[in-house]
PDB file of C-alpha atoms and ligand atoms in Angstrom:
ATOM      1  CA  UNK A1143       0.000   0.000   0.000  1.00 97.00           C
ATOM      2  CA  UNK A1144       1.222   3.472  -0.887  1.00 98.00           C
ATOM      3  CA  UNK A1145      -0.545   6.720   0.027  1.00 98.00           C
ATOM      4  CA  UNK A1146       0.865   9.972  -1.303  1.00 98.00           C
ATOM      5  CA  UNK A1147      -0.427  13.490  -0.799  1.00 98.00           C
ATOM      6  CA  UNK A1148       0.027  14.784  -4.342  1.00 98.00           C
ATOM      7  CA  UNK A1149      -1.643  18.172  -4.029  1.00 98.00           C
ATOM      8  CA  UNK A1150      -3.121  20.389  -1.333  1.00 98.00           C
ATOM      9  CA  UNK A1151      -4.244  23.925  -0.581  1.00 98.00           C
ATOM     10  CA  UNK A1152      -0.963  25.736  -0.026  1.00 96.00           C
ATOM     11  CA  UNK A1153      -1.704  27.174   3.423  1.00 95.00           C
ATOM     12  CA  UNK A1154      -4.770  25.200   4.561  1.00 97.00           C
ATOM     13  CA  UNK A1155      -5.202  26.779   7.994  1.00 96.00           C
ATOM     14  CA  UNK A1156      -4.846  30.279   6.594  1.00 95.00           C
ATOM     15  CA  UNK A1157      -7.292  29.471   3.740  1.00 96.00           C
ATOM     16  CA  UNK A1158      -9.891  28.295   6.264  1.00 96.00           C
ATOM     17  CA  UNK A1159      -9.347  31.215   8.608  1.00 96.00           C
ATOM     18  CA  UNK A1160      -9.447  33.699   5.749  1.00 95.00           C
ATOM     19  CA  UNK A1161     -12.854  32.337   4.726  1.00 95.00           C
ATOM     20  CA  UNK A1162     -14.078  32.333   8.340  1.00 95.00           C
ATOM     21  CA  UNK A1163     -12.820  35.881   8.884  1.00 93.00           C
ATOM     22  CA  UNK A1164     -15.214  37.080   6.181  1.00 92.00           C
ATOM     23  CA  UNK A1165     -18.060  36.030   8.469  1.00 92.00           C
ATOM     24  CA  UNK A1166     -16.649  37.620  11.602  1.00 87.00           C
ATOM     25  CA  UNK A1167     -14.986  40.750  10.194  1.00 87.00           C
ATOM     26  CA  UNK A1168     -11.737  39.493  11.778  1.00 86.00           C
ATOM     27  CA  UNK A1169      -8.210  38.605  10.654  1.00 87.00           C
ATOM     28  CA  UNK A1170      -6.781  35.047  10.325  1.00 84.00           C
ATOM     29  CA  UNK A1171      -5.123  34.148  13.627  1.00 80.00           C
ATOM     30  CA  UNK A1172      -2.251  32.397  11.856  1.00 76.00           C
ATOM     31  CA  UNK A1173      -2.062  29.557  14.331  1.00 83.00           C
ATOM     32  CA  UNK A1174      -5.473  27.884  14.017  1.00 91.00           C
ATOM     33  CA  UNK A1175      -7.391  29.611  16.821  1.00 92.00           C
ATOM     34  CA  UNK A1176     -10.293  30.714  14.605  1.00 94.00           C
ATOM     35  CA  UNK A1177     -10.352  27.356  12.794  1.00 95.00           C
ATOM     36  CA  UNK A1178     -10.560  25.547  16.147  1.00 95.00           C
ATOM     37  CA  UNK A1179     -13.366  27.831  17.287  1.00 94.00           C
ATOM     38  CA  UNK A1180     -15.322  27.156  14.054  1.00 95.00           C
ATOM     39  CA  UNK A1181     -14.823  23.403  14.432  1.00 95.00           C
ATOM     40  CA  UNK A1182     -15.999  23.380  18.052  1.00 94.00           C
ATOM     41  CA  UNK A1183     -19.002  25.629  17.428  1.00 94.00           C
ATOM     42  CA  UNK A1184     -20.184  23.538  14.453  1.00 95.00           C
ATOM     43  CA  UNK A1185     -19.327  26.155  11.809  1.00 96.00           C
ATOM     44  CA  UNK A1186     -17.927  23.352   9.634  1.00 97.00           C
ATOM     45  CA  UNK A1187     -18.615  24.823   6.189  1.00 97.00           C
ATOM     46  CA  UNK A1188     -15.412  26.908   6.444  1.00 97.00           C
ATOM     47  CA  UNK A1189     -13.430  23.645   6.607  1.00 98.00           C
ATOM     48  CA  UNK A1190     -14.376  23.128   2.969  1.00 98.00           C
ATOM     49  CA  UNK A1191     -11.895  25.824   1.924  1.00 98.00           C
ATOM     50  CA  UNK A1192      -8.877  23.491   2.196  1.00 98.00           C
ATOM     51  CA  UNK A1193      -8.440  20.566  -0.239  1.00 98.00           C
ATOM     52  CA  UNK A1194      -6.176  17.514  -0.126  1.00 98.00           C
ATOM     53  CA  UNK A1195      -5.525  15.156  -3.047  1.00 98.00           C
ATOM     54  CA  UNK A1196      -4.070  11.687  -2.479  1.00 98.00           C
ATOM     55  CA  UNK A1197      -2.811   9.001  -4.845  1.00 98.00           C
ATOM     56  CA  UNK A1198      -3.470   5.597  -3.288  1.00 98.00           C
ATOM     57  CA  UNK A1199      -1.974   2.487  -4.878  1.00 98.00           C
ATOM     58  CA  UNK A1200      -1.362  -1.157  -4.017  1.00 98.00           C
ATOM     59  CA  UNK A1201      -4.761  -1.435  -2.347  1.00 98.00           C
ATOM     60  CA  UNK A1202      -7.586  -3.854  -3.091  1.00 98.00           C
ATOM     61  CA  UNK A1203     -10.792  -3.155  -5.009  1.00 98.00           C
ATOM     62  CA  UNK A1204     -12.507  -4.159  -1.751  1.00 98.00           C
ATOM     63  CA  UNK A1205     -10.841  -1.127  -0.164  1.00 98.00           C
ATOM     64  CA  UNK A1206     -11.770   1.294  -2.934  1.00 98.00           C
ATOM     65  CA  UNK A1207     -15.375   0.084  -2.941  1.00 98.00           C
ATOM     66  CA  UNK A1208     -15.612   1.281   0.671  1.00 98.00           C
ATOM     67  CA  UNK A1209     -13.687   4.488  -0.048  1.00 98.00           C
ATOM     68  CA  UNK A1210     -15.946   5.636  -2.875  1.00 98.00           C
ATOM     69  CA  UNK A1211     -19.005   5.397  -0.604  1.00 98.00           C
ATOM     70  CA  UNK A1212     -17.790   8.748   0.733  1.00 98.00           C
ATOM     71  CA  UNK A1213     -19.802  10.995  -1.552  1.00 98.00           C
ATOM     72  CA  UNK A1214     -18.328  14.386  -0.713  1.00 98.00           C
ATOM     73  CA  UNK A1215     -14.972  13.484  -2.326  1.00 98.00           C
ATOM     74  CA  UNK A1216     -13.734  13.391  -5.961  1.00 98.00           C
ATOM     75  CA  UNK A1217     -12.243  10.250  -7.492  1.00 98.00           C
ATOM     76  CA  UNK A1218     -10.301   8.964 -10.498  1.00 98.00           C
ATOM     77  CA  UNK A1219      -9.618   5.210 -10.492  1.00 98.00           C
ATOM     78  CA  UNK A1220      -7.682   2.831 -12.724  1.00 98.00           C
ATOM     79  CA  UNK A1221     -10.216   1.408 -15.171  1.00 97.00           C
ATOM     80  CA  UNK A1222     -10.687  -2.337 -15.591  1.00 97.00           C
ATOM     81  CA  UNK A1223     -12.355  -1.558 -18.933  1.00 96.00           C
ATOM     82  CA  UNK A1224      -9.452   0.340 -20.472  1.00 96.00           C
ATOM     83  CA  UNK A1225      -6.497  -1.274 -18.659  1.00 96.00           C
ATOM     84  CA  UNK A1226      -5.642  -4.969 -19.046  1.00 94.00           C
ATOM     85  CA  UNK A1227      -5.248  -6.671 -15.695  1.00 96.00           C
ATOM     86  CA  UNK A1228      -3.327  -9.799 -16.767  1.00 90.00           C
ATOM     87  CA  UNK A1229      -0.638 -10.360 -14.160  1.00 90.00           C
ATOM     88  CA  UNK A1230      -2.512  -8.258 -11.584  1.00 97.00           C
ATOM     89  CA  UNK A1231      -1.091  -7.826  -8.098  1.00 98.00           C
ATOM     90  CA  UNK A1232      -3.344  -8.710  -5.196  1.00 98.00           C
ATOM     91  CA  UNK A1233      -3.738  -8.019  -1.500  1.00 98.00           C
ATOM     92  CA  UNK A1234      -3.410 -10.891   0.971  1.00 98.00           C
ATOM     93  CA  UNK A1235      -5.049 -10.297   4.374  1.00 98.00           C
ATOM     94  CA  UNK A1236      -2.864 -11.091   7.401  1.00 98.00           C
ATOM     95  CA  UNK A1237      -5.438 -13.667   8.575  1.00 98.00           C
ATOM     96  CA  UNK A1238      -4.784 -15.619   5.367  1.00 98.00           C
ATOM     97  CA  UNK A1239      -1.035 -15.058   5.263  1.00 98.00           C
ATOM     98  CA  UNK A1240      -0.486 -16.501   8.738  1.00 98.00           C
ATOM     99  CA  UNK A1241      -2.413 -19.714   7.988  1.00 98.00           C
ATOM    100  CA  UNK A1242      -0.479 -22.032   5.685  1.00 98.00           C
ATOM    101  CA  UNK A1243      -3.522 -23.897   4.352  1.00 98.00           C
ATOM    102  CA  UNK A1244      -5.561 -20.719   3.862  1.00 98.00           C
ATOM    103  CA  UNK A1245      -2.619 -19.096   2.058  1.00 98.00           C
ATOM    104  CA  UNK A1246      -2.360 -22.111  -0.277  1.00 98.00           C
ATOM    105  CA  UNK A1247      -6.107 -22.024  -1.077  1.00 98.00           C
ATOM    106  CA  UNK A1248      -5.932 -18.273  -1.639  1.00 98.00           C
ATOM    107  CA  UNK A1249      -2.911 -18.399  -3.943  1.00 98.00           C
ATOM    108  CA  UNK A1250      -4.353 -21.252  -5.995  1.00 98.00           C
ATOM    109  CA  UNK A1251      -7.668 -19.433  -6.444  1.00 98.00           C
ATOM    110  CA  UNK A1252      -5.864 -16.266  -7.571  1.00 98.00           C
ATOM    111  CA  UNK A1253      -3.723 -18.284 -10.004  1.00 97.00           C
ATOM    112  CA  UNK A1254      -6.854 -19.900 -11.485  1.00 98.00           C
ATOM    113  CA  UNK A1255      -8.521 -16.489 -11.891  1.00 98.00           C
ATOM    114  CA  UNK A1256      -5.420 -15.063 -13.583  1.00 97.00           C
ATOM    115  CA  UNK A1257      -5.306 -17.952 -16.058  1.00 97.00           C
ATOM    116  CA  UNK A1258      -9.031 -17.764 -16.813  1.00 98.00           C
ATOM    117  CA  UNK A1259      -8.896 -13.961 -17.230  1.00 98.00           C
ATOM    118  CA  UNK A1260      -5.897 -14.141 -19.591  1.00 97.00           C
ATOM    119  CA  UNK A1261      -7.616 -16.963 -21.521  1.00 97.00           C
ATOM    120  CA  UNK A1262     -10.746 -14.867 -22.059  1.00 97.00           C
ATOM    121  CA  UNK A1263      -8.683 -11.920 -23.325  1.00 97.00           C
ATOM    122  CA  UNK A1264      -6.758 -14.236 -25.695  1.00 97.00           C
ATOM    123  CA  UNK A1265     -10.015 -15.518 -27.108  1.00 97.00           C
ATOM    124  CA  UNK A1266     -11.127 -11.986 -27.931  1.00 97.00           C
ATOM    125  CA  UNK A1267     -13.410 -11.255 -24.964  1.00 97.00           C
ATOM    126  CA  UNK A1268     -13.236  -7.487 -24.219  1.00 96.00           C
ATOM    127  CA  UNK A1269     -11.483  -6.476 -20.975  1.00 97.00           C
ATOM    128  CA  UNK A1270     -14.749  -4.934 -19.725  1.00 97.00           C
ATOM    129  CA  UNK A1271     -16.312  -8.417 -19.789  1.00 97.00           C
ATOM    130  CA  UNK A1272     -13.282 -10.489 -18.748  1.00 97.00           C
ATOM    131  CA  UNK A1273     -12.961  -8.284 -15.629  1.00 98.00           C
ATOM    132  CA  UNK A1274     -16.105  -9.882 -14.227  1.00 98.00           C
ATOM    133  CA  UNK A1275     -13.782 -12.672 -13.061  1.00 98.00           C
ATOM    134  CA  UNK A1276     -11.389 -10.399 -11.169  1.00 98.00           C
ATOM    135  CA  UNK A1277     -11.341 -10.702  -7.371  1.00 98.00           C
ATOM    136  CA  UNK A1278     -11.934  -8.055  -4.708  1.00 98.00           C
ATOM    137  CA  UNK A1279      -8.276  -8.614  -3.781  1.00 98.00           C
ATOM    138  CA  UNK A1280      -7.090  -7.252  -7.158  1.00 98.00           C
ATOM    139  CA  UNK A1281      -4.796  -4.257  -6.636  1.00 98.00           C
ATOM    140  CA  UNK A1282      -5.875  -0.896  -7.958  1.00 98.00           C
ATOM    141  CA  UNK A1283      -4.870   2.758  -7.960  1.00 98.00           C
ATOM    142  CA  UNK A1284      -7.127   5.682  -7.149  1.00 98.00           C
ATOM    143  CA  UNK A1285      -6.816   9.444  -6.785  1.00 98.00           C
ATOM    144  CA  UNK A1286      -9.077  11.031  -4.217  1.00 98.00           C
ATOM    145  CA  UNK A1287      -9.626  14.672  -3.366  1.00 98.00           C
ATOM    146  CA  UNK A1288     -11.289  15.602  -0.086  1.00 98.00           C
ATOM    147  CA  UNK A1289     -11.822  18.945   1.513  1.00 98.00           C
ATOM    148  CA  UNK A1290     -10.982  19.137   5.213  1.00 98.00           C
ATOM    149  CA  UNK A1291     -14.614  18.771   6.285  1.00 98.00           C
ATOM    150  CA  UNK A1292     -14.936  15.470   4.414  1.00 98.00           C
ATOM    151  CA  UNK A1293     -11.462  14.332   5.462  1.00 98.00           C
ATOM    152  CA  UNK A1294     -12.422  14.827   9.122  1.00 98.00           C
ATOM    153  CA  UNK A1295     -15.645  12.872   8.619  1.00 98.00           C
ATOM    154  CA  UNK A1296     -13.734  10.131   6.779  1.00 98.00           C
ATOM    155  CA  UNK A1297     -11.214   9.887   9.634  1.00 98.00           C
ATOM    156  CA  UNK A1298     -13.982   9.884  12.266  1.00 98.00           C
ATOM    157  CA  UNK A1299     -15.540   6.849  10.562  1.00 98.00           C
ATOM    158  CA  UNK A1300     -12.542   5.004   9.211  1.00 98.00           C
ATOM    159  CA  UNK A1301     -10.027   5.361  12.050  1.00 98.00           C
ATOM    160  CA  UNK A1302     -12.544   3.690  14.354  1.00 97.00           C
ATOM    161  CA  UNK A1303     -11.589   0.136  15.304  1.00 96.00           C
ATOM    162  CA  UNK A1304     -14.967  -0.956  13.883  1.00 96.00           C
ATOM    163  CA  UNK A1305     -13.787  -0.047  10.371  1.00 98.00           C
ATOM    164  CA  UNK A1306     -12.123  -2.702   8.182  1.00 98.00           C
ATOM    165  CA  UNK A1307      -8.341  -3.070   8.595  1.00 98.00           C
ATOM    166  CA  UNK A1308      -7.322  -1.991   5.091  1.00 98.00           C
ATOM    167  CA  UNK A1309      -9.328   1.252   5.047  1.00 98.00           C
ATOM    168  CA  UNK A1310      -8.107   2.009   8.574  1.00 98.00           C
ATOM    169  CA  UNK A1311      -4.547   1.626   7.344  1.00 98.00           C
ATOM    170  CA  UNK A1312      -5.251   3.959   4.408  1.00 98.00           C
ATOM    171  CA  UNK A1313      -6.879   6.509   6.737  1.00 98.00           C
ATOM    172  CA  UNK A1314      -3.820   6.413   9.028  1.00 98.00           C
ATOM    173  CA  UNK A1315      -1.503   7.007   6.054  1.00 98.00           C
ATOM    174  CA  UNK A1316      -3.647   9.910   4.823  1.00 98.00           C
ATOM    175  CA  UNK A1317      -3.438  11.490   8.266  1.00 98.00           C
ATOM    176  CA  UNK A1318       0.334  10.993   8.341  1.00 98.00           C
ATOM    177  CA  UNK A1319       0.685  12.746   4.971  1.00 98.00           C
ATOM    178  CA  UNK A1320      -1.559  15.683   5.934  1.00 98.00           C
ATOM    179  CA  UNK A1321       0.018  16.200   9.352  1.00 98.00           C
ATOM    180  CA  UNK A1322       3.450  16.345   7.686  1.00 98.00           C
ATOM    181  CA  UNK A1323       2.360  19.508   5.821  1.00 97.00           C
ATOM    182  CA  UNK A1324      -0.159  20.905   8.335  1.00 97.00           C
ATOM    183  CA  UNK A1325       0.539  19.709  11.910  1.00 96.00           C
ATOM    184  CA  UNK A1326      -2.281  21.974  13.239  1.00 96.00           C
ATOM    185  CA  UNK A1327      -4.822  19.605  11.666  1.00 97.00           C
ATOM    186  CA  UNK A1328      -3.737  16.540  13.662  1.00 97.00           C
ATOM    187  CA  UNK A1329      -6.221  17.132  16.495  1.00 96.00           C
ATOM    188  CA  UNK A1330      -9.167  16.958  14.059  1.00 97.00           C
ATOM    189  CA  UNK A1331      -8.102  13.826  12.158  1.00 98.00           C
ATOM    190  CA  UNK A1332      -9.186  11.330  14.782  1.00 98.00           C
ATOM    191  CA  UNK A1333     -11.709   8.508  15.240  1.00 97.00           C
ATOM    192  CA  UNK A1334     -15.227   9.665  16.106  1.00 96.00           C
ATOM    193  CA  UNK A1335     -14.804   8.742  19.773  1.00 95.00           C
ATOM    194  CA  UNK A1336     -12.172  11.512  20.031  1.00 95.00           C
ATOM    195  CA  UNK A1337     -13.961  14.124  17.919  1.00 94.00           C
ATOM    196  CA  UNK A1338     -15.097  15.958  21.063  1.00 91.00           C
ATOM    197  CA  UNK A1339     -11.890  15.577  23.086  1.00 91.00           C
ATOM    198  CA  UNK A1340     -11.319  15.918  25.977  1.00 89.00           C
ATOM    199  CA  UNK A1341     -14.879  14.489  26.319  1.00 90.00           C
ATOM    200  CA  UNK A1342     -14.126  11.225  24.548  1.00 92.00           C
ATOM    201  CA  UNK A1343     -16.821   8.555  24.350  1.00 90.00           C
ATOM    202  CA  UNK A1344     -17.736   5.558  22.202  1.00 92.00           C
ATOM    203  CA  UNK A1345     -21.065   5.428  20.352  1.00 92.00           C
ATOM    204  CA  UNK A1346     -20.663   1.776  19.359  1.00 92.00           C
ATOM    205  CA  UNK A1347     -22.272  -1.105  21.211  1.00 91.00           C
ATOM    206  CA  UNK A1348     -20.477  -2.805  24.093  1.00 92.00           C
ATOM    207  CA  UNK A1349     -19.601  -5.811  21.932  1.00 92.00           C
ATOM    208  CA  UNK A1350     -18.102  -3.656  19.117  1.00 93.00           C
ATOM    209  CA  UNK A1351     -16.359  -1.078  21.284  1.00 94.00           C
ATOM    210  CA  UNK A1352     -12.553  -1.280  21.459  1.00 91.00           C
ATOM    211  CA  UNK A1353     -12.779  -0.145  25.107  1.00 91.00           C
ATOM    212  CA  UNK A1354     -10.409   2.799  24.745  1.00 92.00           C
ATOM    213  CA  UNK A1355     -13.132   5.252  25.815  1.00 94.00           C
ATOM    214  CA  UNK A1356     -16.288   4.885  27.918  1.00 90.00           C
ATOM    215  CA  UNK A1357     -19.505   3.944  26.135  1.00 93.00           C
ATOM    216  CA  UNK A1358     -21.925   6.837  25.615  1.00 89.00           C
ATOM    217  CA  UNK A1359     -24.595   4.707  27.305  1.00 85.00           C
ATOM    218  CA  UNK A1360     -22.389   4.582  30.400  1.00 87.00           C
ATOM    219  CA  UNK A1361     -21.692   8.312  30.622  1.00 83.00           C
ATOM    220  CA  UNK A1362     -25.158   9.662  29.735  1.00 82.00           C
ATOM    221  CA  UNK A1363     -27.922   8.517  32.057  1.00 73.00           C
ATOM    222  CA  UNK A1364     -31.369   7.855  30.547  1.00 71.00           C
ATOM    223  CA  UNK A1365     -33.828  10.499  31.882  1.00 68.00           C
TER     224      UNK A1365
HETATM  225  C1  LIG B 554     -17.698   0.570  10.197  1.00 92.28           C
HETATM  226  C2  LIG B 554     -18.509   0.789   8.934  1.00 92.28           C
HETATM  227  C3  LIG B 554     -19.295  -0.227   8.456  1.00 92.28           C
HETATM  228  C4  LIG B 554     -20.063  -0.034   7.293  1.00 92.28           C
HETATM  229  N1  LIG B 554     -20.835  -1.061   6.832  1.00 92.28           N
HETATM  230  C5  LIG B 554     -21.608  -0.881   5.737  1.00 92.28           C
HETATM  231  C6  LIG B 554     -22.470  -1.917   5.248  1.00 92.28           C
HETATM  232  O1  LIG B 554     -22.531  -3.002   5.807  1.00 92.28           O
HETATM  233  N2  LIG B 554     -23.204  -1.688   4.140  1.00 92.28           N
HETATM  234  C7  LIG B 554     -23.187  -0.468   3.488  1.00 92.28           C
HETATM  235  O2  LIG B 554     -23.919  -0.296   2.502  1.00 92.28           O
HETATM  236  N3  LIG B 554     -22.367   0.519   3.926  1.00 92.28           N
HETATM  237  C8  LIG B 554     -21.596   0.350   5.014  1.00 92.28           C
HETATM  238  N4  LIG B 554     -20.774   1.366   5.443  1.00 92.28           N
HETATM  239  C9  LIG B 554     -20.710   2.606   4.654  1.00 92.28           C
HETATM  240  C10 LIG B 554     -21.601   3.715   5.249  1.00 92.28           C
HETATM  241  O3  LIG B 554     -22.954   3.328   5.233  1.00 92.28           O
HETATM  242  C11 LIG B 554     -21.448   5.014   4.435  1.00 92.28           C
HETATM  243  O4  LIG B 554     -21.907   4.798   3.114  1.00 92.28           O
HETATM  244  C12 LIG B 554     -20.030   5.503   4.367  1.00 92.28           C
HETATM  245  O5  LIG B 554     -19.407   5.418   5.620  1.00 92.28           O
HETATM  246  C13 LIG B 554     -20.025   6.957   3.873  1.00 92.28           C
HETATM  247  O6  LIG B 554     -20.383   7.782   4.969  1.00 92.28           O
HETATM  248  P1  LIG B 554     -21.420   8.961   4.936  1.00 92.28           P
HETATM  249  O7  LIG B 554     -22.603   8.603   4.118  1.00 92.28           O
HETATM  250  O8  LIG B 554     -21.652   9.411   6.348  1.00 92.28           O
HETATM  251  O9  LIG B 554     -20.581  10.129   4.391  1.00 92.28           O
HETATM  252  P2  LIG B 554     -20.135  10.799   3.026  1.00 92.28           P
HETATM  253  O10 LIG B 554     -20.745  10.186   1.820  1.00 92.28           O
HETATM  254  O11 LIG B 554     -18.657  10.843   3.132  1.00 92.28           O
HETATM  255  O12 LIG B 554     -20.762  12.234   3.204  1.00 92.28           O
HETATM  256  C14 LIG B 554     -20.352  13.085   4.295  1.00 92.28           C
HETATM  257  C15 LIG B 554     -21.571  13.656   4.980  1.00 92.28           C
HETATM  258  O13 LIG B 554     -22.269  14.478   4.040  1.00 92.28           O
HETATM  259  C16 LIG B 554     -23.662  14.378   4.298  1.00 92.28           C
HETATM  260  N5  LIG B 554     -24.311  13.784   3.113  1.00 92.28           N
HETATM  261  C17 LIG B 554     -23.711  13.147   2.070  1.00 92.28           C
HETATM  262  N6  LIG B 554     -24.625  12.766   1.173  1.00 92.28           N
HETATM  263  C18 LIG B 554     -25.821  13.151   1.657  1.00 92.28           C
HETATM  264  C19 LIG B 554     -27.147  13.021   1.192  1.00 92.28           C
HETATM  265  N7  LIG B 554     -27.454  12.419   0.041  1.00 92.28           N
HETATM  266  N8  LIG B 554     -28.137  13.526   1.950  1.00 92.28           N
HETATM  267  C20 LIG B 554     -27.894  14.151   3.117  1.00 92.28           C
HETATM  268  N9  LIG B 554     -26.645  14.287   3.646  1.00 92.28           N
HETATM  269  C21 LIG B 554     -25.624  13.804   2.906  1.00 92.28           C
HETATM  270  C22 LIG B 554     -23.847  13.490   5.522  1.00 92.28           C
HETATM  271  O14 LIG B 554     -23.857  14.297   6.675  1.00 92.28           O
HETATM  272  C23 LIG B 554     -22.586  12.643   5.490  1.00 92.28           C
HETATM  273  O15 LIG B 554     -22.235  12.107   6.756  1.00 92.28           O
HETATM  274  C24 LIG B 554     -20.009   1.207   6.588  1.00 92.28           C
HETATM  275  C25 LIG B 554     -19.194   2.232   7.098  1.00 92.28           C
HETATM  276  C26 LIG B 554     -18.449   2.041   8.242  1.00 92.28           C
HETATM  277  C27 LIG B 554     -17.575   3.164   8.752  1.00 92.28           C
END
């Protein structure tokens, strides 16, 4: 898996604060004070003034299917209609890799799919039809642009331990890339249980909760 931040608003905090300052007849604070105030007070539309574009490669189609459910982002993905996928790379989950028999079954199934896919192409079947055989594990590449508001929402959902391991790993890498250019944003790019820090709480059920923070049901008493 590779996650690269390939483009971003040059000074994201300043861009957000400049937009917010229009509303308040103020000046950008320069160090995120106004941005933090907007975030905490629910004035989240100003967070849309900073954009981040990532190139994500070496991930599965299973991952990108989850990613593209986030509708407030822009995407460009490697096409299985226009690109031939013979010899495709694939993702192997750790649960499979650590089990010798499972790994053998997995590898054999992938090999069979590769042979069948290549055979269909050789016999003149168009790539857009042959791709029906390709597995969720097939590696792909995708570009995604999110504004900060969507990136925060994405992190809230996908850094949670209830999210699937591959999209959590991608979310962590996206955060790492963004924080490298804008360290002030780190406090916002957190799982949803920490979105209201220091009042951290978990909205998942007891059986799904990772236990890092108290359950909402345990901190809020029913009237
Ligand atoms: C742990 C986990 C498990 C999941 N399991 C499943 C599953 O089993 N099956 C499944 O189908 N999906 C599943 N999903 C995907 C989930 O249902 C959402 O499609 C996905 O997380 C995108 O989130 P979103 O719709 O909140 O936000 P986005 O599409 O990223 O949009 C951001 C926000 O914009 C607003 N918004 C966007 N579009 C609209 C709209 N049309 N109307 C009003 N407001 C809008 C909402 O406030 C939304 O939260 C899962 C997600 C997670 C995190």
